[in-house]
Short mmCIF file of C-alpha atoms in Angstrom, two decimals:
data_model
loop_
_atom_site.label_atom_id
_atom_site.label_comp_id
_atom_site.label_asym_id
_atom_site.label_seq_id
_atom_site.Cartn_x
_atom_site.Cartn_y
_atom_site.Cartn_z
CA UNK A 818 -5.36 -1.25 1.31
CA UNK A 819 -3.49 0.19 -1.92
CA UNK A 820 -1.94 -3.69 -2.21
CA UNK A 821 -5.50 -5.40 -2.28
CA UNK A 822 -7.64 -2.83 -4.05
CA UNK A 823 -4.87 -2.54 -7.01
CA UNK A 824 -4.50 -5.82 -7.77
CA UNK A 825 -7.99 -6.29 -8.22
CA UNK A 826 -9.15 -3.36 -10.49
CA UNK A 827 -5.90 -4.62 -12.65
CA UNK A 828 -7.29 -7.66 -12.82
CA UNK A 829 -10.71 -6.56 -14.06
CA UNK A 830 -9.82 -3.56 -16.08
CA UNK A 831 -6.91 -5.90 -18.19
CA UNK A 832 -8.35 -9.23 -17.79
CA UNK A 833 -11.58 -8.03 -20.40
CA UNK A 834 -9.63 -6.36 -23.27
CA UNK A 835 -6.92 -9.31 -23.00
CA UNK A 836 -9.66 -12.37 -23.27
CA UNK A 837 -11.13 -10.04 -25.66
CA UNK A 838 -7.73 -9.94 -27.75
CA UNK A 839 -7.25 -13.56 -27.30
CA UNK A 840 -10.77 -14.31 -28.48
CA UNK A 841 -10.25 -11.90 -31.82
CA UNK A 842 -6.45 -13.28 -32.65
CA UNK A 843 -7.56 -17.15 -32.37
CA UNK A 844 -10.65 -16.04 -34.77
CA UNK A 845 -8.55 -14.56 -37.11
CA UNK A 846 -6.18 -17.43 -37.46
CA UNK A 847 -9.43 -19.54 -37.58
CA UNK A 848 -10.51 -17.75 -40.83
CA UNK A 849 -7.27 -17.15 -42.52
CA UNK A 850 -6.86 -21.31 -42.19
CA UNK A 851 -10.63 -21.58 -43.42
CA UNK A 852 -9.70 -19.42 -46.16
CA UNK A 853 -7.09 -21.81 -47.10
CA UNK A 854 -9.44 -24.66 -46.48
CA UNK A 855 -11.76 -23.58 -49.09
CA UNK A 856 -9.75 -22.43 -51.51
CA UNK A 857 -8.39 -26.63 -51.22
CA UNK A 858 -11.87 -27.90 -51.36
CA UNK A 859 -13.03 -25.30 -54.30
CA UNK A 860 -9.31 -26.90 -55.92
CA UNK A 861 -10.49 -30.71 -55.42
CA UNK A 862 -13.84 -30.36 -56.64
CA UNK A 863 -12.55 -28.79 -59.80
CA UNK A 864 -9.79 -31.76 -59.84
CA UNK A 865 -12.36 -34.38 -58.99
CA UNK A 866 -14.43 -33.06 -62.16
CA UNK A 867 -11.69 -33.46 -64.32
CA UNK A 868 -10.61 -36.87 -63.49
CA UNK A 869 -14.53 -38.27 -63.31
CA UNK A 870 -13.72 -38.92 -66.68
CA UNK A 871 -10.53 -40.45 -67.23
CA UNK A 872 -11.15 -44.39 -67.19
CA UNK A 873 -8.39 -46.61 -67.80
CA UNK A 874 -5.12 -46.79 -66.06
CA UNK A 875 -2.66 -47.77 -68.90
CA UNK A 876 -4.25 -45.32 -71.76
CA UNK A 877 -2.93 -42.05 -71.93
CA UNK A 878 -5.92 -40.30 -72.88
CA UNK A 879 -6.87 -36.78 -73.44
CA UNK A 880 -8.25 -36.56 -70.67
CA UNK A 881 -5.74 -38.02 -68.35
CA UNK A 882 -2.96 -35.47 -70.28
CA UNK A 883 -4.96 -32.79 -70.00
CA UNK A 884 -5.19 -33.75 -65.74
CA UNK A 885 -1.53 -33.69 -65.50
CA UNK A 886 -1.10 -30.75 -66.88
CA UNK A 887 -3.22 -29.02 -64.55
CA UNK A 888 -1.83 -30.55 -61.90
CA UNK A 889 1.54 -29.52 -62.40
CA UNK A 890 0.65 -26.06 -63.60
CA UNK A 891 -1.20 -25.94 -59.80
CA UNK A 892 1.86 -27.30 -58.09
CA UNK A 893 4.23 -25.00 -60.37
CA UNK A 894 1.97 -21.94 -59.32
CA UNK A 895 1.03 -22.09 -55.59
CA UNK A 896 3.73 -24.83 -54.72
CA UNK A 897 0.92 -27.40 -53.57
CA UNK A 898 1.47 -30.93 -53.83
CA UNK A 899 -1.53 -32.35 -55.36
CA UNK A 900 -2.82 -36.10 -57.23
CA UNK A 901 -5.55 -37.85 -58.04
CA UNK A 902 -4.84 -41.79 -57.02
CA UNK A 903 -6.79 -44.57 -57.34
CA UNK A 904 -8.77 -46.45 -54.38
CA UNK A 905 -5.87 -49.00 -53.93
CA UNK A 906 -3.21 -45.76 -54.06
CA UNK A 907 -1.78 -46.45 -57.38
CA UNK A 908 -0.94 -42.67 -58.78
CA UNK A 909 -3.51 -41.38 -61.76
CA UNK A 910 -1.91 -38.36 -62.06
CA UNK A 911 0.55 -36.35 -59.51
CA UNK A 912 2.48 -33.26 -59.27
CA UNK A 913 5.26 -33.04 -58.76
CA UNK A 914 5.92 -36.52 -61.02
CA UNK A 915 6.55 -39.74 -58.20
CA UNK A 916 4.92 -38.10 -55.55
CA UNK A 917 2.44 -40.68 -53.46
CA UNK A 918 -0.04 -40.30 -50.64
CA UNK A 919 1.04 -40.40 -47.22
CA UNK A 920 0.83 -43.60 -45.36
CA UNK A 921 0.34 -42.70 -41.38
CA UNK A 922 -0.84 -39.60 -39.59
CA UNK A 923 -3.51 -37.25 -41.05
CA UNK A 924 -2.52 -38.00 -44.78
CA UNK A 925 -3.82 -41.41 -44.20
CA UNK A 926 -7.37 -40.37 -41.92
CA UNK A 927 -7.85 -37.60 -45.11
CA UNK A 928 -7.83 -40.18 -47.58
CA UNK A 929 -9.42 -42.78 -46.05
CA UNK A 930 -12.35 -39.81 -45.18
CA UNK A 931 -12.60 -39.55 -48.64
CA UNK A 932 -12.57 -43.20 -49.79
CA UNK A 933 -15.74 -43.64 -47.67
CA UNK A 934 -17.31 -40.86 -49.99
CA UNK A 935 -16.58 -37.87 -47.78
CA UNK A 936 -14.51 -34.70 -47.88
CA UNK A 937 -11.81 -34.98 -45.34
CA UNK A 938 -11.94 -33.43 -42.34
CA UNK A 939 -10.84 -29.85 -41.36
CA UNK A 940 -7.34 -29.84 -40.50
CA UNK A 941 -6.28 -28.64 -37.19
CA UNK A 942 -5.25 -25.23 -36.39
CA UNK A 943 -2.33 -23.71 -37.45
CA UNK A 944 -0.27 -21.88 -35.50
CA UNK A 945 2.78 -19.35 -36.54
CA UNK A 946 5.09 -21.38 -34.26
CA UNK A 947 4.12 -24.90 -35.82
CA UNK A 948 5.49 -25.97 -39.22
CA UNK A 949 2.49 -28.20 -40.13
CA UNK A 950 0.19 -28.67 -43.26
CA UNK A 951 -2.69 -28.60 -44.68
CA UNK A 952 -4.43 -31.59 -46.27
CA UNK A 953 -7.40 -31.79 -48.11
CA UNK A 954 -9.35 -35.07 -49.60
CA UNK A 955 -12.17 -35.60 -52.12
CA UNK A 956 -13.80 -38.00 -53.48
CA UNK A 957 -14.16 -38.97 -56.81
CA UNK A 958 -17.27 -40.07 -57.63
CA UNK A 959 -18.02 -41.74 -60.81
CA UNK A 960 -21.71 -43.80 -61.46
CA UNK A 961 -22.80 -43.63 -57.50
CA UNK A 962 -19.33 -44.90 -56.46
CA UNK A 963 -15.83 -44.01 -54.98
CA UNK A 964 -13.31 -44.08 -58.39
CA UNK A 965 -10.62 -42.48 -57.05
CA UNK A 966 -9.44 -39.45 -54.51
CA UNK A 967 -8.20 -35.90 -55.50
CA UNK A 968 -5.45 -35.16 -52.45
CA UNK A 969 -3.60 -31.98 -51.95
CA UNK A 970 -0.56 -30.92 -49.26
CA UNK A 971 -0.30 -27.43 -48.92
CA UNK A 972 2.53 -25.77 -46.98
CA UNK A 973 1.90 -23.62 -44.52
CA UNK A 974 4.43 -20.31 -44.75
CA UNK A 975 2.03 -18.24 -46.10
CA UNK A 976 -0.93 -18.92 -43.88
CA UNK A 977 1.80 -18.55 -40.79
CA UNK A 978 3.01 -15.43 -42.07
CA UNK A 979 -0.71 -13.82 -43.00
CA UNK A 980 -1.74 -15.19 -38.97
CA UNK A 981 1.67 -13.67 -37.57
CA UNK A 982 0.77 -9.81 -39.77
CA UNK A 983 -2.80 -10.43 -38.74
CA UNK A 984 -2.00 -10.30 -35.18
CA UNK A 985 0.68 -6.99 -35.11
CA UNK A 986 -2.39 -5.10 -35.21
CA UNK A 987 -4.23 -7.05 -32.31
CA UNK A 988 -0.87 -6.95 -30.39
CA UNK A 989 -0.57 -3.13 -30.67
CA UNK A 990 -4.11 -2.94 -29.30
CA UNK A 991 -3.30 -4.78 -26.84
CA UNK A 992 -0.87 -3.18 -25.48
CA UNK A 993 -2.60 0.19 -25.55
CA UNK A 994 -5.61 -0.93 -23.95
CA UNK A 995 -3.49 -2.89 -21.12
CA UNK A 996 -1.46 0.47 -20.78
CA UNK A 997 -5.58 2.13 -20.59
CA UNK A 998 -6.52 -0.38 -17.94
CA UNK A 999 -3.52 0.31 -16.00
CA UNK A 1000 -3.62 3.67 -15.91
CA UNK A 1001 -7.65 3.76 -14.86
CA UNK A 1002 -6.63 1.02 -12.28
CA UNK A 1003 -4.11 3.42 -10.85
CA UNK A 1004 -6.67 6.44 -11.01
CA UNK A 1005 -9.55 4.79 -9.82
CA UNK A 1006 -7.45 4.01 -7.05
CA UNK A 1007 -6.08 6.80 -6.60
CA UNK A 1008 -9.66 8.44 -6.35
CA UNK A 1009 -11.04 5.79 -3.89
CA UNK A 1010 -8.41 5.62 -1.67
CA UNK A 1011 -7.38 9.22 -1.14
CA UNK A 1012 -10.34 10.39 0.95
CA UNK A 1013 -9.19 7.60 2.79
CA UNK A 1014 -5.69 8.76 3.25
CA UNK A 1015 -7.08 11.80 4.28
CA UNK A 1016 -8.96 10.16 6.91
CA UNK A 1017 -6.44 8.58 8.00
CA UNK A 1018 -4.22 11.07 8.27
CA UNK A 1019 -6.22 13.45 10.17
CA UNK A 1020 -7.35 10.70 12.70
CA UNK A 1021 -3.95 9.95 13.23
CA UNK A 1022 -2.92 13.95 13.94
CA UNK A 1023 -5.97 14.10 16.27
CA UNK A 1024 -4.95 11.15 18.07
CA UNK A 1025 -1.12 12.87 18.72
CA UNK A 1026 -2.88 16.21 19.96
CA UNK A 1027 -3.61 18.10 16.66
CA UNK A 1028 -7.38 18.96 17.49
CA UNK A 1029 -7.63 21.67 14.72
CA UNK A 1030 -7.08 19.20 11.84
CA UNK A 1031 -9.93 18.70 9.62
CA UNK A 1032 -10.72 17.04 5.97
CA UNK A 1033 -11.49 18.67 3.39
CA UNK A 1034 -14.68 16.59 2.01
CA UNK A 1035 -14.07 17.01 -1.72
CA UNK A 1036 -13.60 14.10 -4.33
CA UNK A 1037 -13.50 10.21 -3.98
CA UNK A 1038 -17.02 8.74 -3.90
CA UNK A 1039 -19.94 10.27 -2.42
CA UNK A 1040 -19.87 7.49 0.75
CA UNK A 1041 -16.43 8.48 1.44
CA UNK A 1042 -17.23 12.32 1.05
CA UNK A 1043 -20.54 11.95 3.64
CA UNK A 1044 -17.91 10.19 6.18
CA UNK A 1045 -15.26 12.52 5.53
CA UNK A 1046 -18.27 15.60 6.79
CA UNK A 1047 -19.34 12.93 9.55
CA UNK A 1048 -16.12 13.13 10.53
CA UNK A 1049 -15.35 16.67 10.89
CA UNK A 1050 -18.20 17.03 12.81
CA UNK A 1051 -16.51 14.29 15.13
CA UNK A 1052 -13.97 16.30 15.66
CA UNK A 1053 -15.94 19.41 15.94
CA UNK A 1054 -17.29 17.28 19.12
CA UNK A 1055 -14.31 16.12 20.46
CA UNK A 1056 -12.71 19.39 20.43
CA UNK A 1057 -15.61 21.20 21.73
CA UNK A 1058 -15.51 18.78 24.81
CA UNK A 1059 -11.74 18.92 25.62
CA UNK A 1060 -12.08 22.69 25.45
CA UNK A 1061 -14.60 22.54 27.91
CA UNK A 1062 -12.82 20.33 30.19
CA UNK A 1063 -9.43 21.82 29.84
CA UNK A 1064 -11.51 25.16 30.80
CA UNK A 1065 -13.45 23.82 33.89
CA UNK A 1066 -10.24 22.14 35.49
CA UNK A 1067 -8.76 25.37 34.92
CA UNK A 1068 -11.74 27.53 36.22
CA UNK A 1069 -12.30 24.99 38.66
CA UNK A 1070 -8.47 25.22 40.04
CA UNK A 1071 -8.81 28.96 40.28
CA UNK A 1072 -11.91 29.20 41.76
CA UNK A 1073 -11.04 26.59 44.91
CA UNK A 1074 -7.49 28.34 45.28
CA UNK A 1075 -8.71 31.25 46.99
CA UNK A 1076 -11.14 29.47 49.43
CA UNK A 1077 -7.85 26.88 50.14
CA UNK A 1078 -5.69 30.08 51.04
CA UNK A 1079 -8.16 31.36 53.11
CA UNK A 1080 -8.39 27.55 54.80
CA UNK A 1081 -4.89 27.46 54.96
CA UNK A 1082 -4.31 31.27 56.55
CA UNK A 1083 -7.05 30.20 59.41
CA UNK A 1084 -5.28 26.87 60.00
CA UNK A 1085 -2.06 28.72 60.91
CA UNK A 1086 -4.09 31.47 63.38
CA UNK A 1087 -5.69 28.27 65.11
CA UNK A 1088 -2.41 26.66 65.42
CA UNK A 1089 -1.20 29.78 67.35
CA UNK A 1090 -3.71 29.09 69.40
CA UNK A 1091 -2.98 25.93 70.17
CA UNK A 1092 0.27 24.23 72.08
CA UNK A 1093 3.42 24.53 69.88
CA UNK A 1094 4.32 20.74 68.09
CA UNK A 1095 0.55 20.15 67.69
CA UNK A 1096 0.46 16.95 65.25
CA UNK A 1097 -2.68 17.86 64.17
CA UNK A 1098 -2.58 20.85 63.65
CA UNK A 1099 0.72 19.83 61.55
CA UNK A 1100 -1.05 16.88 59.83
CA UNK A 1101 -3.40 19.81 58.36
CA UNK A 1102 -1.07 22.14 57.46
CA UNK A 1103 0.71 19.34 55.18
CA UNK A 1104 -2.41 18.45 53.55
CA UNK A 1105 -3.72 21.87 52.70
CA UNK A 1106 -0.39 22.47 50.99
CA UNK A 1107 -0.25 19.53 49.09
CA UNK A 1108 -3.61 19.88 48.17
CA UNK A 1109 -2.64 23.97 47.13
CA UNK A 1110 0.36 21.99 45.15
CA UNK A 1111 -2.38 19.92 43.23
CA UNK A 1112 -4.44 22.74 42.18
CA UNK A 1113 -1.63 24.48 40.84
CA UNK A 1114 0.01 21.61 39.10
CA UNK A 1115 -4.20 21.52 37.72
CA UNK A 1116 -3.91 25.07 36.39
CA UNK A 1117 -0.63 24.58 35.18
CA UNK A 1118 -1.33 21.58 33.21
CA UNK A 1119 -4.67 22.97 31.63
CA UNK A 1120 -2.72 26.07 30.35
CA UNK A 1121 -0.06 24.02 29.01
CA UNK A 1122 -2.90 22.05 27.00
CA UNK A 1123 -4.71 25.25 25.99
CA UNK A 1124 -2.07 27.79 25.15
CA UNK A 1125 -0.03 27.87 21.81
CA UNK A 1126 3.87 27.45 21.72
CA UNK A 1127 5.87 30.31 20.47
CA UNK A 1128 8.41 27.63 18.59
CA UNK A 1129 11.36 29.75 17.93
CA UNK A 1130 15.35 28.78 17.33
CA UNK A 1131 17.03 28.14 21.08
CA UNK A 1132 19.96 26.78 22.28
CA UNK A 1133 19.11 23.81 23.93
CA UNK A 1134 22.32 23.18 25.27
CA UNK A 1135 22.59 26.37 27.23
CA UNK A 1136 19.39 26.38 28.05
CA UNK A 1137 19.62 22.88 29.62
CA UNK A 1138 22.94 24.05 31.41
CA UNK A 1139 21.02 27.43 32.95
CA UNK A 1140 18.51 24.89 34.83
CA UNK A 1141 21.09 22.89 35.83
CA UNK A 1142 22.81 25.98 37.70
CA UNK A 1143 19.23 26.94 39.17
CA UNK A 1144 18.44 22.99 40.53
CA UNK A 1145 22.07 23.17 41.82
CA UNK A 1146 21.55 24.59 45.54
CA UNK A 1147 18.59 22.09 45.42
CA UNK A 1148 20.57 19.15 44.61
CA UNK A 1149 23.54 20.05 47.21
CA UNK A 1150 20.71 20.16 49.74
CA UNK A 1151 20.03 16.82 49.20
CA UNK A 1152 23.42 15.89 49.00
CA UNK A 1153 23.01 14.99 44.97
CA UNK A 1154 25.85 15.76 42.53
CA UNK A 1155 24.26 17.72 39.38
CA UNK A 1156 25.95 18.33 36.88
CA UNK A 1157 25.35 19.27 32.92
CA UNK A 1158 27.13 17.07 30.68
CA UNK A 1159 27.19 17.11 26.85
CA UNK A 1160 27.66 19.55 23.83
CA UNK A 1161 28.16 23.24 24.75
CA UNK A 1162 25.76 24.57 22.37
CA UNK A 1163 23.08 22.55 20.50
CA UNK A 1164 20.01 24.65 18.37
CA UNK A 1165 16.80 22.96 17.93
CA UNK A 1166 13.09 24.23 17.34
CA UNK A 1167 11.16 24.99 20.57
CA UNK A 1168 9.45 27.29 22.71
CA UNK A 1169 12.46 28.37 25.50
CA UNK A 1170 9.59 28.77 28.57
CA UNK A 1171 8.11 25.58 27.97
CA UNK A 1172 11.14 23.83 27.42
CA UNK A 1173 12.76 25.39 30.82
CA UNK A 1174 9.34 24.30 32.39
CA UNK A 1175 9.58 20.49 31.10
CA UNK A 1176 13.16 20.20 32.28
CA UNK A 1177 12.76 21.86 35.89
CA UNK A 1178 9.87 19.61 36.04
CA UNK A 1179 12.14 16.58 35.07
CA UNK A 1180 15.24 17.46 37.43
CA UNK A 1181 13.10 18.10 40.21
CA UNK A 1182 11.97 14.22 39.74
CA UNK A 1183 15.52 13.29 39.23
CA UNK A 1184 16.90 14.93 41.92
CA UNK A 1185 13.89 13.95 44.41
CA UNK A 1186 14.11 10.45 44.16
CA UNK A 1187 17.97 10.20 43.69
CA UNK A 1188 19.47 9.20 47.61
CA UNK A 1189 21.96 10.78 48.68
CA UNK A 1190 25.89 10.40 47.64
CA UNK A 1191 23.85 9.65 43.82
CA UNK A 1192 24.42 11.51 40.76
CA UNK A 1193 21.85 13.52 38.18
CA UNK A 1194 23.27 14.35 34.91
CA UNK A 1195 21.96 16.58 31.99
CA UNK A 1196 22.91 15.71 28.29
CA UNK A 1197 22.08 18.15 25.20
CA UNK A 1198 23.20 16.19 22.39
CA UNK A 1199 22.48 16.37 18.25
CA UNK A 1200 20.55 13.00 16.60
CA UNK A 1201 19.75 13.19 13.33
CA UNK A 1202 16.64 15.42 12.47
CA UNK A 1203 16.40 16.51 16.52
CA UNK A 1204 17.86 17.50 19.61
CA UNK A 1205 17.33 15.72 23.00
CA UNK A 1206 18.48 16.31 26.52
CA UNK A 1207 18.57 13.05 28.32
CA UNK A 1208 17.88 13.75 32.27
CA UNK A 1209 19.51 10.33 34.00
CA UNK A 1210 19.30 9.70 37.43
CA UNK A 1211 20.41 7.15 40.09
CA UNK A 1212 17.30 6.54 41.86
CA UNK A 1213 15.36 3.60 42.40
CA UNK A 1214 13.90 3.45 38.57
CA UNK A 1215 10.82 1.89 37.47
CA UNK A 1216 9.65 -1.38 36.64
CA UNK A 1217 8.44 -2.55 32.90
CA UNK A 1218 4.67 -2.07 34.33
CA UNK A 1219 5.35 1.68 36.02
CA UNK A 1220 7.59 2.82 32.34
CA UNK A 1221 3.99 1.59 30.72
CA UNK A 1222 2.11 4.15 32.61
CA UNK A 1223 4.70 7.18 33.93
CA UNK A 1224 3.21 10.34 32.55
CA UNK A 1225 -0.08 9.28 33.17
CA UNK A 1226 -2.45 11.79 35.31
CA UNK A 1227 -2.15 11.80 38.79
CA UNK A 1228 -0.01 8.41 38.53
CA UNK A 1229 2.14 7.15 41.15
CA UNK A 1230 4.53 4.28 41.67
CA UNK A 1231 2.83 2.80 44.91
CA UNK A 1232 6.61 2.92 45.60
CA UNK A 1233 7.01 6.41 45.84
CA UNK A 1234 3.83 6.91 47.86
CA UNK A 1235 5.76 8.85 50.73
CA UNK A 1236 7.84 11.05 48.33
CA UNK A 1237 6.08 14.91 47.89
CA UNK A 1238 4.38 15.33 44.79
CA UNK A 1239 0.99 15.47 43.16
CA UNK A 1240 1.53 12.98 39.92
CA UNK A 1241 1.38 15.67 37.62
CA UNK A 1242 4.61 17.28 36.79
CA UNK A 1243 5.48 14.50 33.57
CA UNK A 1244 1.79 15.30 32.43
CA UNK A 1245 2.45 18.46 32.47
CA UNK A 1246 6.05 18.31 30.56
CA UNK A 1247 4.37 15.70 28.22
CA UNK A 1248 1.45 18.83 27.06
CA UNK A 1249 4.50 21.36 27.16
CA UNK A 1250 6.54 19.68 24.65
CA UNK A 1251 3.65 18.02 22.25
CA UNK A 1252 2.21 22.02 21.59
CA UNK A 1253 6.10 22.44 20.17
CA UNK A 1254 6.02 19.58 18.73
CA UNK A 1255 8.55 17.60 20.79
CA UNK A 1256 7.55 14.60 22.76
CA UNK A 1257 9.02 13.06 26.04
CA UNK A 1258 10.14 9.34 26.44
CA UNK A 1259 11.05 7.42 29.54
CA UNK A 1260 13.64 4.41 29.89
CA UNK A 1261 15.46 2.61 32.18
CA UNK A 1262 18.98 4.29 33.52
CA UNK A 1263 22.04 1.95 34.14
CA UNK A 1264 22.99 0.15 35.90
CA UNK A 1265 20.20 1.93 38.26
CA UNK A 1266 17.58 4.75 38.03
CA UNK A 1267 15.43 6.48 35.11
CA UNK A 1268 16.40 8.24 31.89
CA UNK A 1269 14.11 10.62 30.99
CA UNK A 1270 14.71 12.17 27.41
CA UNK A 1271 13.02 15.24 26.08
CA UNK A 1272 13.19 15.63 22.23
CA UNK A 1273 12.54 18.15 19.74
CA UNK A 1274 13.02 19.20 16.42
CA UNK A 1275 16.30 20.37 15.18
CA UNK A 1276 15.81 21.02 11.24
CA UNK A 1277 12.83 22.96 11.45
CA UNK A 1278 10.11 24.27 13.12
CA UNK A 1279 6.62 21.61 13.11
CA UNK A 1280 4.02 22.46 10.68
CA UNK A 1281 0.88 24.28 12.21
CA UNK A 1282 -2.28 21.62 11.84
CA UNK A 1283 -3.59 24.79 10.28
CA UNK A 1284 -0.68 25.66 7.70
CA UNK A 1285 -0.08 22.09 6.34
CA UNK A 1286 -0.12 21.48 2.60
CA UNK A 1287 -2.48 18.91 3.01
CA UNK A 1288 -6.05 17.93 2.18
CA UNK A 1289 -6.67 16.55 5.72
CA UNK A 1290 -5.85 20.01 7.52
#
């Protein structure tokens, strides 16, 4: 959003002052040319006057000597070419001495302006990168008619020069008020869009478990400020409702586990009653305990949802290798090799009982669908900024469409329909791990079964939502 809204306040806040600058630097060259211009057409008139008089060609009169000389003291003073010449082109008087009118381009248009009684023309502009001049044509006019044609050529150094210092100034102003613009572009952006970081970043740690961050609604424009409250009380909302479903599955569990233990303590008096090998009575019994199983894998998962981590320094390694020895009788039961693999002794940031609860919950998977004669092995290992154990097993795996789903609630392969279990245990290590801030990922295992991997942090423990140094907590 940064990428679209800069460009565009750039664009606006620089775009004014720079037409603005281009406007008042091609106005002052205008004028500093007009100035020129004038001061030409002020120097014809006055050079027009003098030769109104003069009359013959061949007679070197007073008047014609007294033209020349002024002439050449004009060309001797400001360096200007300048002549008045007849209406057929012959010379009347010139300075410097042999110079003539020019026969093509504007010379010619400015003189012919001015033999059809009218002052030539404005030249074009000027620029301090062209080496052009300026000419300049009047008429003569002598009893109603066209006598002759006072011409001047002026160089144009000077003018360039006075255009070139003219703009410095503009140019420094420029570049101030571009610097100006960029700088509000960048704040104004910065105060638009950081509400909307905020927002973003506290949707983002709701949506990965952290129900206790808020925003802080303070700066960026009122609209974002109102959402930023509306917000808040979203979460307020959403936070209220989880904690009141997280509480009634966990009430709820509680409360039906004593009337299932009584059910399940009558079931076994009436099957004393009954003939020994009753299947129904057996059918029951299984189903009461699984259903006991489910309720406690419901409690179990609602505290692990509801109750904070106590993130402290472990040693993963060892503590991955203890569970190992504990799932070991287990595992020779089912005629599965176990075994811990790995670095002896890896640290990382977690809570110790919820880790050991994640990874008895992931070997007993492992071990329970690995057949017999397969093999389960436990790796602690160092990566970067965390520690993981991978769990690997040689089991049956999962397909692209189960690894999409596994973890899910009450999810089961249709698969692994006849294996024991309530579809809860990876929920439950899932909500174990996120309140340390460590996560769980599945993939497949080669060249057969699944590879669980548990992760968490190894520099440091996570930030509270609470604690953060951030306007979205």
């Amino acid at each position: 959003m940064r990428a679209r809204l800069l460009p565009l306040l750039l664009l606006l806040f620089a775009g004014v002052p720079l037409a603005l600058g281009l406007l008042l630097a091609v106005s002052l060259a205008s004028a500093e040319q007009q100035n020129v211009v004038v001061d030409r057409i002020d120097d014809t008139a006055r050079f027009a006057s003098l030769a109104q008089f003069v009359t013959a060609r061949s007679e070197p009169g007073e008047r014609l000597a007294t033209l020349r000389r002024e002439l050449q003291r004009y060309h001797d003073l400001y360096g200007v070419r300048a002549g008045v010449f007849y209406r057929d082109g012959q010379t009347m008087a010139a300075a410097p001495q042999g110079w003539h009118v020019s026969t093509s381009g504007a010379g010619e248009e400015a003189f012919m302006e001015a033999l059809a009684g009218r002052r030539s023309h404005d030249p074009k502009q000027v620029w301090p990168w062209q080496r052009g001049r300026i000419v300049v044509a009047s008429p003569v006019i002598r009893d109603g008619d066209v006598a002759a044609v006072v011409y001047t050529d002026s160089p144009t150094g000077q003018l360039r020069s006075r255009i070139l210092h003219g703009w410095l100034p503009i140019a420094a102003g420029e570049a101030a008020a571009l610097l100006l613009a960029v700088a509000a572009a960048f704040l104004l952006t910065r105060w638009v869009l950081r509400p909307v970081g905020t927002l973003d970043r506290a949707a983002h740690e709701i949506a990965t478990g952290e129900f206790k961050s808020r925003v802080a609604a303070s700066g960026g424009p009122p609209e974002l400020q109102r959402l930023a409250g509306s917000f808040n009380e979203m979460a307020d909302h959403v936070e209220d409702v989880l904690e009141q479903q997280r509480a009634f599955v966990a009430d709820a569990s509680h409360q039906l586990r004593n009337p299932l233990s009584a059910l399940l303590l009558r079931i076994e008096l009436l099957g004393l009653e009954l003939p020994e090998g009753n299947q129904e009575v057996a059918s029951v019994r299984a189903e009461g305990k699984r259903l006991a199983q489910v309720l406690d894998d419901l409690l179990d998962l609602a505290l692990a949802e509801h109750s904070p981590a106590d993130v402290r320094l472990t040693d993963v390694a060892a503590l991955a290798a203890e569970r190992v020895a504990s799932w070991q009788p287990v595992a020779e039961q089912g005629g599965v090799e176990l075994r811990s693999e790995g670095a002896a002794a890896v640290t990382g940031w977690a809570d110790p009982v919820a880790l050991s609860s994640a990874l008895d919950a992931v070997v007993d998977n492992a071990v329970k669908f690995t057949p017999e004669g397969g093999r389960v092995t436990v790796e602690a290992a160092a990566r970067g900024a965390h520690v993981t154990v991978d769990v690997a097993d040689g089991g049956p795996g999962l397909t692209e469409e189960e690894l999409a789903r596994v973890g899910d609630r009450f999810w089961r392969s249709s698969r692994h329909q006849n294996v024991s279990g309530s579809g809860l245990g990876l929920s439950i290590t899932r909500a174990l791990l996120a309140a340390g801030g460590g996560r769980v990922s599945f993939a497949p295992n080669s060249p057969h079964g699944l590879r669980v991997t548990l992760t968490v942090p190894r520099d440091g423990p996570p930030v509270p939502p609470g604690d953060a140094e951030s306007p979205a907590r």
